[in-house]
mmCIF file of C-alpha atoms and ligand atoms in Angstrom:
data_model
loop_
_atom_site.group_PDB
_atom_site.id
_atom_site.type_symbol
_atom_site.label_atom_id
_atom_site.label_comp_id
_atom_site.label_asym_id
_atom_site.label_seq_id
_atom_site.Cartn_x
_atom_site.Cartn_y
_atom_site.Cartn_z
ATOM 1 C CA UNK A 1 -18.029 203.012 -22.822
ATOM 2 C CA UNK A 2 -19.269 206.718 -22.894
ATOM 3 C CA UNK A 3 -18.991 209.101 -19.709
ATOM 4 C CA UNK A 4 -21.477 211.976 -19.809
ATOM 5 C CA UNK A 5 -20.997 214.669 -17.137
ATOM 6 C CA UNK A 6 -24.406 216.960 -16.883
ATOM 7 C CA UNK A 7 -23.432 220.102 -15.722
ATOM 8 C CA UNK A 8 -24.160 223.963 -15.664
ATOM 9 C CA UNK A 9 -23.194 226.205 -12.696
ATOM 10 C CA UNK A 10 -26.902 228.069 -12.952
ATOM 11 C CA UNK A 11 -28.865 225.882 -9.928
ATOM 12 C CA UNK A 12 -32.265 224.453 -11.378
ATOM 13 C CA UNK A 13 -31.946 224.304 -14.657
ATOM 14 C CA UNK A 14 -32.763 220.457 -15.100
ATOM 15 C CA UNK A 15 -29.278 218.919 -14.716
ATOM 16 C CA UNK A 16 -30.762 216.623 -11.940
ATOM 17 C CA UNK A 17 -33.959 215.963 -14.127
ATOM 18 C CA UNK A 18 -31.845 215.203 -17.213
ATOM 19 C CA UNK A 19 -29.139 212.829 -15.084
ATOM 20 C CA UNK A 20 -31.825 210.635 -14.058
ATOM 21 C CA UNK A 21 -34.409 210.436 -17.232
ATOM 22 C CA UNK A 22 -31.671 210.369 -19.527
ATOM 23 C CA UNK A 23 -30.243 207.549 -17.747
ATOM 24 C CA UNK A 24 -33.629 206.084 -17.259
ATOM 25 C CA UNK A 25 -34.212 206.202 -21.214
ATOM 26 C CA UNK A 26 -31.241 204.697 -22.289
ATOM 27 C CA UNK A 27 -31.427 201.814 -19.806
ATOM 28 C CA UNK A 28 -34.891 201.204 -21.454
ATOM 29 C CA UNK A 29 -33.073 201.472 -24.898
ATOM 30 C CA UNK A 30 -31.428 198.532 -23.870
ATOM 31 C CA UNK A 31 -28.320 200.054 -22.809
ATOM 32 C CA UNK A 32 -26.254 199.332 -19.596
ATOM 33 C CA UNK A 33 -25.934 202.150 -17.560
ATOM 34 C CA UNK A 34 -24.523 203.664 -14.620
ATOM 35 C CA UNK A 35 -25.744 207.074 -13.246
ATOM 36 C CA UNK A 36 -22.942 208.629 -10.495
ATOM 37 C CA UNK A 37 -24.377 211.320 -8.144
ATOM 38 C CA UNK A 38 -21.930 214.099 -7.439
ATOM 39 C CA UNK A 39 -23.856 216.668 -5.724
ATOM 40 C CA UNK A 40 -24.181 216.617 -1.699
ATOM 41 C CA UNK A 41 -28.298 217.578 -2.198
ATOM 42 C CA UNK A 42 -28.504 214.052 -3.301
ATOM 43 C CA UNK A 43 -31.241 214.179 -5.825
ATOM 44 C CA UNK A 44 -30.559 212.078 -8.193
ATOM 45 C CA UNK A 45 -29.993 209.486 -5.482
ATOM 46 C CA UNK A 46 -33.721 210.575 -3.761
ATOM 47 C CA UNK A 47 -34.721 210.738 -7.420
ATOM 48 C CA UNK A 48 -34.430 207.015 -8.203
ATOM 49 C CA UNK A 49 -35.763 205.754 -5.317
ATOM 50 C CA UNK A 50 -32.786 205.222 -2.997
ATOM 51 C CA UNK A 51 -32.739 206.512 0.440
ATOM 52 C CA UNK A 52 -30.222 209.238 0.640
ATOM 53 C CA UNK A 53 -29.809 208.835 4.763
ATOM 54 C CA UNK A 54 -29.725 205.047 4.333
ATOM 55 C CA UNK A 55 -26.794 204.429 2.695
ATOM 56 C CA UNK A 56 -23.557 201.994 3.283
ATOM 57 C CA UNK A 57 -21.516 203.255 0.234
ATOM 58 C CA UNK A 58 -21.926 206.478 -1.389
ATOM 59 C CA UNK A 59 -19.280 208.721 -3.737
ATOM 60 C CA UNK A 60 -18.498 210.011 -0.175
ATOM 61 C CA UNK A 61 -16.545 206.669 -0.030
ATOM 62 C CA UNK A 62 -14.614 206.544 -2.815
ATOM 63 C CA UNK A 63 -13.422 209.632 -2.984
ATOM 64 C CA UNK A 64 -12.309 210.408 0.646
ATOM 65 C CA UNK A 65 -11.458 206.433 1.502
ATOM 66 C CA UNK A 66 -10.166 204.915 -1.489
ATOM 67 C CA UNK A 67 -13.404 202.218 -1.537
ATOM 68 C CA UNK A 68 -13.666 201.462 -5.550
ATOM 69 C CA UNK A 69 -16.347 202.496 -7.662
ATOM 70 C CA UNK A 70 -17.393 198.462 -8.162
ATOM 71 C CA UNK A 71 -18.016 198.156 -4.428
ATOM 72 C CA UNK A 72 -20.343 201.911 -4.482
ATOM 73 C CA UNK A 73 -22.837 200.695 -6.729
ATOM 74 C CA UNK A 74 -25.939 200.198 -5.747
ATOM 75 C CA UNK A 75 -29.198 198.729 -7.559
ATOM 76 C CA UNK A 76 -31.416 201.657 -7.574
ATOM 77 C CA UNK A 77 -35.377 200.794 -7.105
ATOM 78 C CA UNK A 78 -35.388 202.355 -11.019
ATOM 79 C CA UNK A 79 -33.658 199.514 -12.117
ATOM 80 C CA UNK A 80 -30.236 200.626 -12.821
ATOM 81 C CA UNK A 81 -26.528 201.312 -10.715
ATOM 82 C CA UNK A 82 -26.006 204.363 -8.987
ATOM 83 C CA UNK A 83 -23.744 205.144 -7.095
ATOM 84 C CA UNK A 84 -24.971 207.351 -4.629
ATOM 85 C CA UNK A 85 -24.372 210.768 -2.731
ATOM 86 C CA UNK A 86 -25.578 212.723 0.495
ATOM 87 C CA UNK A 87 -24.847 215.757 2.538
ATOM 88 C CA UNK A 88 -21.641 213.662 3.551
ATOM 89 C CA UNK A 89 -19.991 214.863 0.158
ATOM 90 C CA UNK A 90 -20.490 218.746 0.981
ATOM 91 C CA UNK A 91 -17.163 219.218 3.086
ATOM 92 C CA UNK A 92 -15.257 217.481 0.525
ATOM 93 C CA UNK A 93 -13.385 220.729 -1.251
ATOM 94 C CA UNK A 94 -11.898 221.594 2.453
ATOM 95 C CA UNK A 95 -11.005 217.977 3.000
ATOM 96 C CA UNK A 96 -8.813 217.911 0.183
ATOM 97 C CA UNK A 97 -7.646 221.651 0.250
ATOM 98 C CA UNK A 98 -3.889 221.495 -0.779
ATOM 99 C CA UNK A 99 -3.636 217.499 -1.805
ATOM 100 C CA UNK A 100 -2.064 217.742 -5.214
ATOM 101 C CA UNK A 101 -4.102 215.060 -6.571
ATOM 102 C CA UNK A 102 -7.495 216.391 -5.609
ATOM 103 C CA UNK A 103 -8.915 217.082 -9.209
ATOM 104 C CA UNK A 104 -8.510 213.656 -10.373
ATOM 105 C CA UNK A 105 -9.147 211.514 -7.510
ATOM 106 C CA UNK A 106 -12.293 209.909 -9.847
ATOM 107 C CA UNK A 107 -10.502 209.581 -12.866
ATOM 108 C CA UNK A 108 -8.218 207.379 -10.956
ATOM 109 C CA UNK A 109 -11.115 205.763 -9.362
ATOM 110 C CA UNK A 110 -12.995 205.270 -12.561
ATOM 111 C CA UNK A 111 -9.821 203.299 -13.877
ATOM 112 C CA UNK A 112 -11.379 200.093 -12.741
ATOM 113 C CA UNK A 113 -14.522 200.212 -14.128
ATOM 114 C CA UNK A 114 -12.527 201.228 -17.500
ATOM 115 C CA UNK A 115 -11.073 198.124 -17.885
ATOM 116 C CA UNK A 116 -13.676 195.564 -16.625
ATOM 117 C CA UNK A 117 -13.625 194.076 -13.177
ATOM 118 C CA UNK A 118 -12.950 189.906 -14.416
ATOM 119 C CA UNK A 119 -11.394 189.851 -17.084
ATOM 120 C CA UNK A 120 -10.463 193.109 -18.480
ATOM 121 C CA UNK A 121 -12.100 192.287 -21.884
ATOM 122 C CA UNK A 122 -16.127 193.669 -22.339
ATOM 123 C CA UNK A 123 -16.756 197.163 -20.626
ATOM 124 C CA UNK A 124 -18.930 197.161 -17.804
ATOM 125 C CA UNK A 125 -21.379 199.690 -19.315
ATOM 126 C CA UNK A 126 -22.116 201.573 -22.507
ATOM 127 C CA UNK A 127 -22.753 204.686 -20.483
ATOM 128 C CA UNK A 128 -21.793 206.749 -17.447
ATOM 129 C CA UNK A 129 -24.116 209.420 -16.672
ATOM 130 C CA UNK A 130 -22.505 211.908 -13.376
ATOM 131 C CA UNK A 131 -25.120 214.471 -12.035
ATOM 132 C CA UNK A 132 -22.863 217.511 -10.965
ATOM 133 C CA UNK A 133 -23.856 220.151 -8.419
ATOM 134 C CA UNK A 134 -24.667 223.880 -9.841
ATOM 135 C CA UNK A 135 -21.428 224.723 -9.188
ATOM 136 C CA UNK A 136 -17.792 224.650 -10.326
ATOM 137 C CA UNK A 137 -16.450 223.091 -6.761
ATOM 138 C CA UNK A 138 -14.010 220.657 -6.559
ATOM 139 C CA UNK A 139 -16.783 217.727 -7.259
ATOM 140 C CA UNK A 140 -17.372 219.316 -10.576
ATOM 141 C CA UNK A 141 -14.204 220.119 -11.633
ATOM 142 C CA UNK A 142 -13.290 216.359 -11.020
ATOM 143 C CA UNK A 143 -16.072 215.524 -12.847
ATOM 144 C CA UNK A 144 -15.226 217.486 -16.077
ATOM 145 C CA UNK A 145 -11.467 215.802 -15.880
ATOM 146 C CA UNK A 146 -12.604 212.059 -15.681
ATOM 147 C CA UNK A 147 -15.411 212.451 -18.389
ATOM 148 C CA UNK A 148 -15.164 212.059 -22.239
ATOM 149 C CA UNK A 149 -18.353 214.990 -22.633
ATOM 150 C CA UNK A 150 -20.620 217.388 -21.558
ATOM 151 C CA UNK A 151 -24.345 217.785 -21.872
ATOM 152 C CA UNK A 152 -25.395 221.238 -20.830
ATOM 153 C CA UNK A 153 -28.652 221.623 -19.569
ATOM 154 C CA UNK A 154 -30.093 225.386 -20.489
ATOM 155 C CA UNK A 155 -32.825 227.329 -19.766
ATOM 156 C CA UNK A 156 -34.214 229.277 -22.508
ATOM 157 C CA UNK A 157 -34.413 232.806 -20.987
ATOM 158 C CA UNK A 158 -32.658 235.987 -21.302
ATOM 159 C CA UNK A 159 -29.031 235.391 -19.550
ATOM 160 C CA UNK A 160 -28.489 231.730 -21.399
ATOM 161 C CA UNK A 161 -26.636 233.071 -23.945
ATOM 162 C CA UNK A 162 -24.025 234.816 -21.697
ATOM 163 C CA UNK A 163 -23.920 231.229 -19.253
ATOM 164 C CA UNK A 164 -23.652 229.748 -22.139
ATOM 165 C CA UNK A 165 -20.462 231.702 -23.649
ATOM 166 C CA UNK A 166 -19.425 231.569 -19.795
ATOM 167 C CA UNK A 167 -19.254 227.949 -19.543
ATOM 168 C CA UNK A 168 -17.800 226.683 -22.934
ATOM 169 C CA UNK A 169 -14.713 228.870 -21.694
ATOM 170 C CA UNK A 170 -15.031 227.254 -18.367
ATOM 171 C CA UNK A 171 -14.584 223.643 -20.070
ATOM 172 C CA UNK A 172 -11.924 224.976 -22.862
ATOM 173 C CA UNK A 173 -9.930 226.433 -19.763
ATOM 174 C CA UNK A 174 -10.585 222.488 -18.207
ATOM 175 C CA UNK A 175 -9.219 220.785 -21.627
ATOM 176 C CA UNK A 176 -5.927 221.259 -20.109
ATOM 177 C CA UNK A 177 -6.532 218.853 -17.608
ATOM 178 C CA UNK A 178 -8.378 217.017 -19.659
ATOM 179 C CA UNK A 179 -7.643 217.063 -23.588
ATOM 180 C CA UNK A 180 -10.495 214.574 -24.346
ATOM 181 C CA UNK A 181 -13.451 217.174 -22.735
ATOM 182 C CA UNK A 182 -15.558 218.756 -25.591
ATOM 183 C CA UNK A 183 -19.448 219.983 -24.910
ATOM 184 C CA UNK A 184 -21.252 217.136 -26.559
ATOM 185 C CA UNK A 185 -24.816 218.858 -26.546
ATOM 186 C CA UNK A 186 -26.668 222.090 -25.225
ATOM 187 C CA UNK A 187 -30.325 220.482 -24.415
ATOM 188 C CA UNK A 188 -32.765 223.112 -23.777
ATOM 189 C CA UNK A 189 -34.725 222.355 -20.260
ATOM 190 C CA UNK A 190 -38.376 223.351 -19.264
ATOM 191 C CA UNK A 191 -39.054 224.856 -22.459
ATOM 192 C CA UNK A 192 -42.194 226.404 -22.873
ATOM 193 C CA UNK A 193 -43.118 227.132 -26.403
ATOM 194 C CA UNK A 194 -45.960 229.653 -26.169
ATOM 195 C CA UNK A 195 -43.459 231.854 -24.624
ATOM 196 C CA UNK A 196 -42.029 234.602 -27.184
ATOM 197 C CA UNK A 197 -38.900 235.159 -25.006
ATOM 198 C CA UNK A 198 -38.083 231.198 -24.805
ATOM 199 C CA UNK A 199 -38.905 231.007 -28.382
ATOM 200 C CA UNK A 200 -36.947 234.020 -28.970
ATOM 201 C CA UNK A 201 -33.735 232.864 -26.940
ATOM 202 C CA UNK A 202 -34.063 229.362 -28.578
ATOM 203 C CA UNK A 203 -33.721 230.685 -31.837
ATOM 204 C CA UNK A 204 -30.368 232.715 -30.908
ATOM 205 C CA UNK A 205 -29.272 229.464 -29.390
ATOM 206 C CA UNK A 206 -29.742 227.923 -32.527
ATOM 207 C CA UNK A 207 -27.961 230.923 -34.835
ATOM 208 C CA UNK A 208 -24.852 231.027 -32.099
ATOM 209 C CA UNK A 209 -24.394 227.708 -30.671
ATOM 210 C CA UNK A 210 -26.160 225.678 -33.743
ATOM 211 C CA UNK A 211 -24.050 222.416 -34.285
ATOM 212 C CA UNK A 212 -24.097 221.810 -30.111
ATOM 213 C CA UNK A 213 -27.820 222.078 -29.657
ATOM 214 C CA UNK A 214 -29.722 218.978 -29.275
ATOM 215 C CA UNK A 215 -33.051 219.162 -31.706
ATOM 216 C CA UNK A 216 -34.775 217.654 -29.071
ATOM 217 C CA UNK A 217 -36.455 220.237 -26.290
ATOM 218 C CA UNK A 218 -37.775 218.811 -22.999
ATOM 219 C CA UNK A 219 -40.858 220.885 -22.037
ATOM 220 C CA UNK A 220 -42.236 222.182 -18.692
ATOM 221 C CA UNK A 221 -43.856 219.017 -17.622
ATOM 222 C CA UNK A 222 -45.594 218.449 -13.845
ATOM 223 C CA UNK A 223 -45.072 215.091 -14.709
ATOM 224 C CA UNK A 224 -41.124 215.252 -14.525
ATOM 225 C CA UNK A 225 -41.322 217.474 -11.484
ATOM 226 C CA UNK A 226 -43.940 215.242 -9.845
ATOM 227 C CA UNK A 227 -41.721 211.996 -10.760
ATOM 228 C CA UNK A 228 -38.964 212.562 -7.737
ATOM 229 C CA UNK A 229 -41.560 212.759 -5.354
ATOM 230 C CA UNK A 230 -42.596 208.693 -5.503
ATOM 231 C CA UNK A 231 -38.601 208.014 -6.136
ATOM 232 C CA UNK A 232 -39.032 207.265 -9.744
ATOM 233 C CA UNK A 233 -37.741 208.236 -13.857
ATOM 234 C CA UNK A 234 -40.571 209.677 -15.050
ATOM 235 C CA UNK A 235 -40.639 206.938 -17.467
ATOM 236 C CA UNK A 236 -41.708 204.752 -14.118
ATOM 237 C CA UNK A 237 -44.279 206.920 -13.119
ATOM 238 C CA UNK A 238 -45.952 208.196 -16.438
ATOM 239 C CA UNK A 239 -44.478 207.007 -19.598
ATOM 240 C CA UNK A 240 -46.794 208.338 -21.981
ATOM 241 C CA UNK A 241 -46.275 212.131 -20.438
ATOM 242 C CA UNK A 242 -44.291 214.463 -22.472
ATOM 243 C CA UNK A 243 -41.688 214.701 -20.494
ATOM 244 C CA UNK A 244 -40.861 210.862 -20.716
ATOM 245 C CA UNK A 245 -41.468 211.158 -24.551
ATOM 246 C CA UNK A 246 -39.301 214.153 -24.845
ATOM 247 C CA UNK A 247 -36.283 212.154 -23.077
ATOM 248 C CA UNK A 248 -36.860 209.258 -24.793
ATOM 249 C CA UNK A 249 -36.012 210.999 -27.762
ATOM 250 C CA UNK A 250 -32.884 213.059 -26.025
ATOM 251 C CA UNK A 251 -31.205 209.438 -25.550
ATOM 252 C CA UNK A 252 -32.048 208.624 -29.382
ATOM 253 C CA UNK A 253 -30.365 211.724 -29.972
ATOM 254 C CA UNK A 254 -27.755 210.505 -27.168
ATOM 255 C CA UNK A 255 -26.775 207.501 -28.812
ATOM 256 C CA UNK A 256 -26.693 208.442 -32.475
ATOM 257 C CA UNK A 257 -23.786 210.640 -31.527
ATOM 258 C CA UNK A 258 -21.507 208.031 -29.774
ATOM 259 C CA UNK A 259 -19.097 206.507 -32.450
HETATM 260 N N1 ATP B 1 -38.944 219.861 -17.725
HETATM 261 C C1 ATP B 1 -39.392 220.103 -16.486
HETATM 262 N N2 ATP B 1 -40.708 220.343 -16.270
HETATM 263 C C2 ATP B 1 -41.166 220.613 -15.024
HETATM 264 N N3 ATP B 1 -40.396 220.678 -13.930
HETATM 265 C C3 ATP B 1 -39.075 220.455 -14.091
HETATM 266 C C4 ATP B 1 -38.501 220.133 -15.361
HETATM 267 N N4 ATP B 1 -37.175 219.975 -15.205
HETATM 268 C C5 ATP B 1 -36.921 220.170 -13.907
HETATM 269 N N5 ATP B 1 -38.042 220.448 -13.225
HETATM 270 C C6 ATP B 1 -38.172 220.773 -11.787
HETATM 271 O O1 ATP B 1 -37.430 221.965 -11.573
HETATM 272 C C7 ATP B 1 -36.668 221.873 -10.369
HETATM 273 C C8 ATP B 1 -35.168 221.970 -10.693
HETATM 274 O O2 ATP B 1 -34.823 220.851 -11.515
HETATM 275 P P1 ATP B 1 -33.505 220.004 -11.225
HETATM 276 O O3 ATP B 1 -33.424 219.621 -9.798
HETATM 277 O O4 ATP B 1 -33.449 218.931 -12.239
HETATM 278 O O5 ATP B 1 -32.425 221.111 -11.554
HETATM 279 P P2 ATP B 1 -30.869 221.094 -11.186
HETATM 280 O O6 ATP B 1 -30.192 221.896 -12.257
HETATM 281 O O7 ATP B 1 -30.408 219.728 -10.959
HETATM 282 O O8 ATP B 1 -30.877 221.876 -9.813
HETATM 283 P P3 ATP B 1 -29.579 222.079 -8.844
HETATM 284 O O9 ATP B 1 -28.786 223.147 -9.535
HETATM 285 O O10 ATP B 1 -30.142 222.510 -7.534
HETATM 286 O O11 ATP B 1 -28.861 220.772 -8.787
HETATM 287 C C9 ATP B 1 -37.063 220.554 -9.744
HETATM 288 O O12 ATP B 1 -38.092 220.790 -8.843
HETATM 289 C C10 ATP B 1 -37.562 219.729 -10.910
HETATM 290 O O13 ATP B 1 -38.509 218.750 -10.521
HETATM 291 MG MG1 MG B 2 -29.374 218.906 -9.314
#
């Protein structure tokens, strides 16, 4: 069992989009696959199909009232677990201001889906995907403890290369807490490729940040931003679309890496 956090600080860069399609893919490659929402907005719970104000469990739960992960997940209407979050989550780094524990209160939670609920002997899942908010709040930062990698959504435009450089000194900083935490792919988001600068900016990412990048690019796609909207992957809603296509082939890429 693999846990991917998705994360980057920058807000909108496709960490939502690439939680849930990623997820989507590799549940259609056959794989079993948990997506965790960490972000109070919710989206990736809205985003496959669940009703974010409708909830009896959420991460809320776990984290603030000790309910396991086991009893949090939910069947999404996209066909696989979630376990879900809402605006219930956002007072969460004041709630736990000064508990000494606070950063790795789902690492400890996660322990039971680790070893597996009956018998202790096959793994729940192959993969745990965790949507994190666009910041580096207390959510996130127990995110990038629990999880084996990171997948860094990026924008191809003038300031990635500095967010970039930013972040990967943000998660070395984290390895403390966390020796097992290494980026495990840059994925560039709503690329546009008759754009010079994207092109441009892609390129350096190449040059700079080469052995990290994902070959695959997911392109600006109404498709994937349409998706959300009826509560479904794009894969659901449009499989032939690029955007599908262009995630299908991020999960290839996905699981060729695990060991
Ligand atoms: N490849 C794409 N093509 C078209 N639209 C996209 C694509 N990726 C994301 N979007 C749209 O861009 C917006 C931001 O995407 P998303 O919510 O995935 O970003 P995010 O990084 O999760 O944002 P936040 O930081 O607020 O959590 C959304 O409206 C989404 O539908
Ligand atoms: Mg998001």
């Amino acid at each position: 069992m693999e846990i991917i956090a998705i994360a980057n600080q920058k807000g909108g860069v496709g960490k939502t989009t690439t939680a849930v399609n990623l997820t989507a893919s590799l549940a259609a490659k056959r794989k079993r696959v948990l997506l965790i929402d960490l972000d109070p907005q919710g989206n990736a719970t809205t985003g496959t199909g669940l009703d974010k104000n409708d909830l009896e469990l959420t991460i809320t739960d776990v984290l603030l009232d000790g309910v396991s992960l086991q009893e949090a997940i939910v069947k999404s209407p996209a066909g696989f677990d979630v376990i879900a979050a809402n605006r219930e989550l956002a007072g969460m780094d004041i709630t736990l201001m000064g508990q000494t524990n606070s950063h790795e209160l789902l690492k400890t939670a996660m322990a039971d889906l680790v070893t597996d609920q009956v018998n202790g002997k096959t793994k729940p899942y192959d993969y745990i995907i965790m949507d994190c908010a666009p910041s580096l709040n207390l959510l996130t930062i127990n995110a990038l403890v629990t999880t084996d990698g990171v997948i860094i959504p990026m924008q191809c435009e003038y300031y990635a290369l500095e967010g970039l450089a930013d972040l990967s000194q943000t998660i070395e900083r984290l390895t403390e807490l966390n020796p097992k935490l290494y980026i495990r792919g840059v994925v560039r988001t709503l690329f546009d490729a008759r754009n010079t600068l994207a092109n441009d900016v892609s390129a350096e990412l190449d040059a700079h940040f080469g052995d990290i990048m994902y070959k695959t690019h997911i392109p600006r796609n109404i498709r994937l931003a349409e998706a959300p909207a009826h509560g479904m992957p794009v894969l659901a809603f449009e499989k032939s679309s690029k955007g599908a296509q262009a995630y299908l082939k991020l999960a290839a890429e996905v699981i060729k890496q695990s060991r």
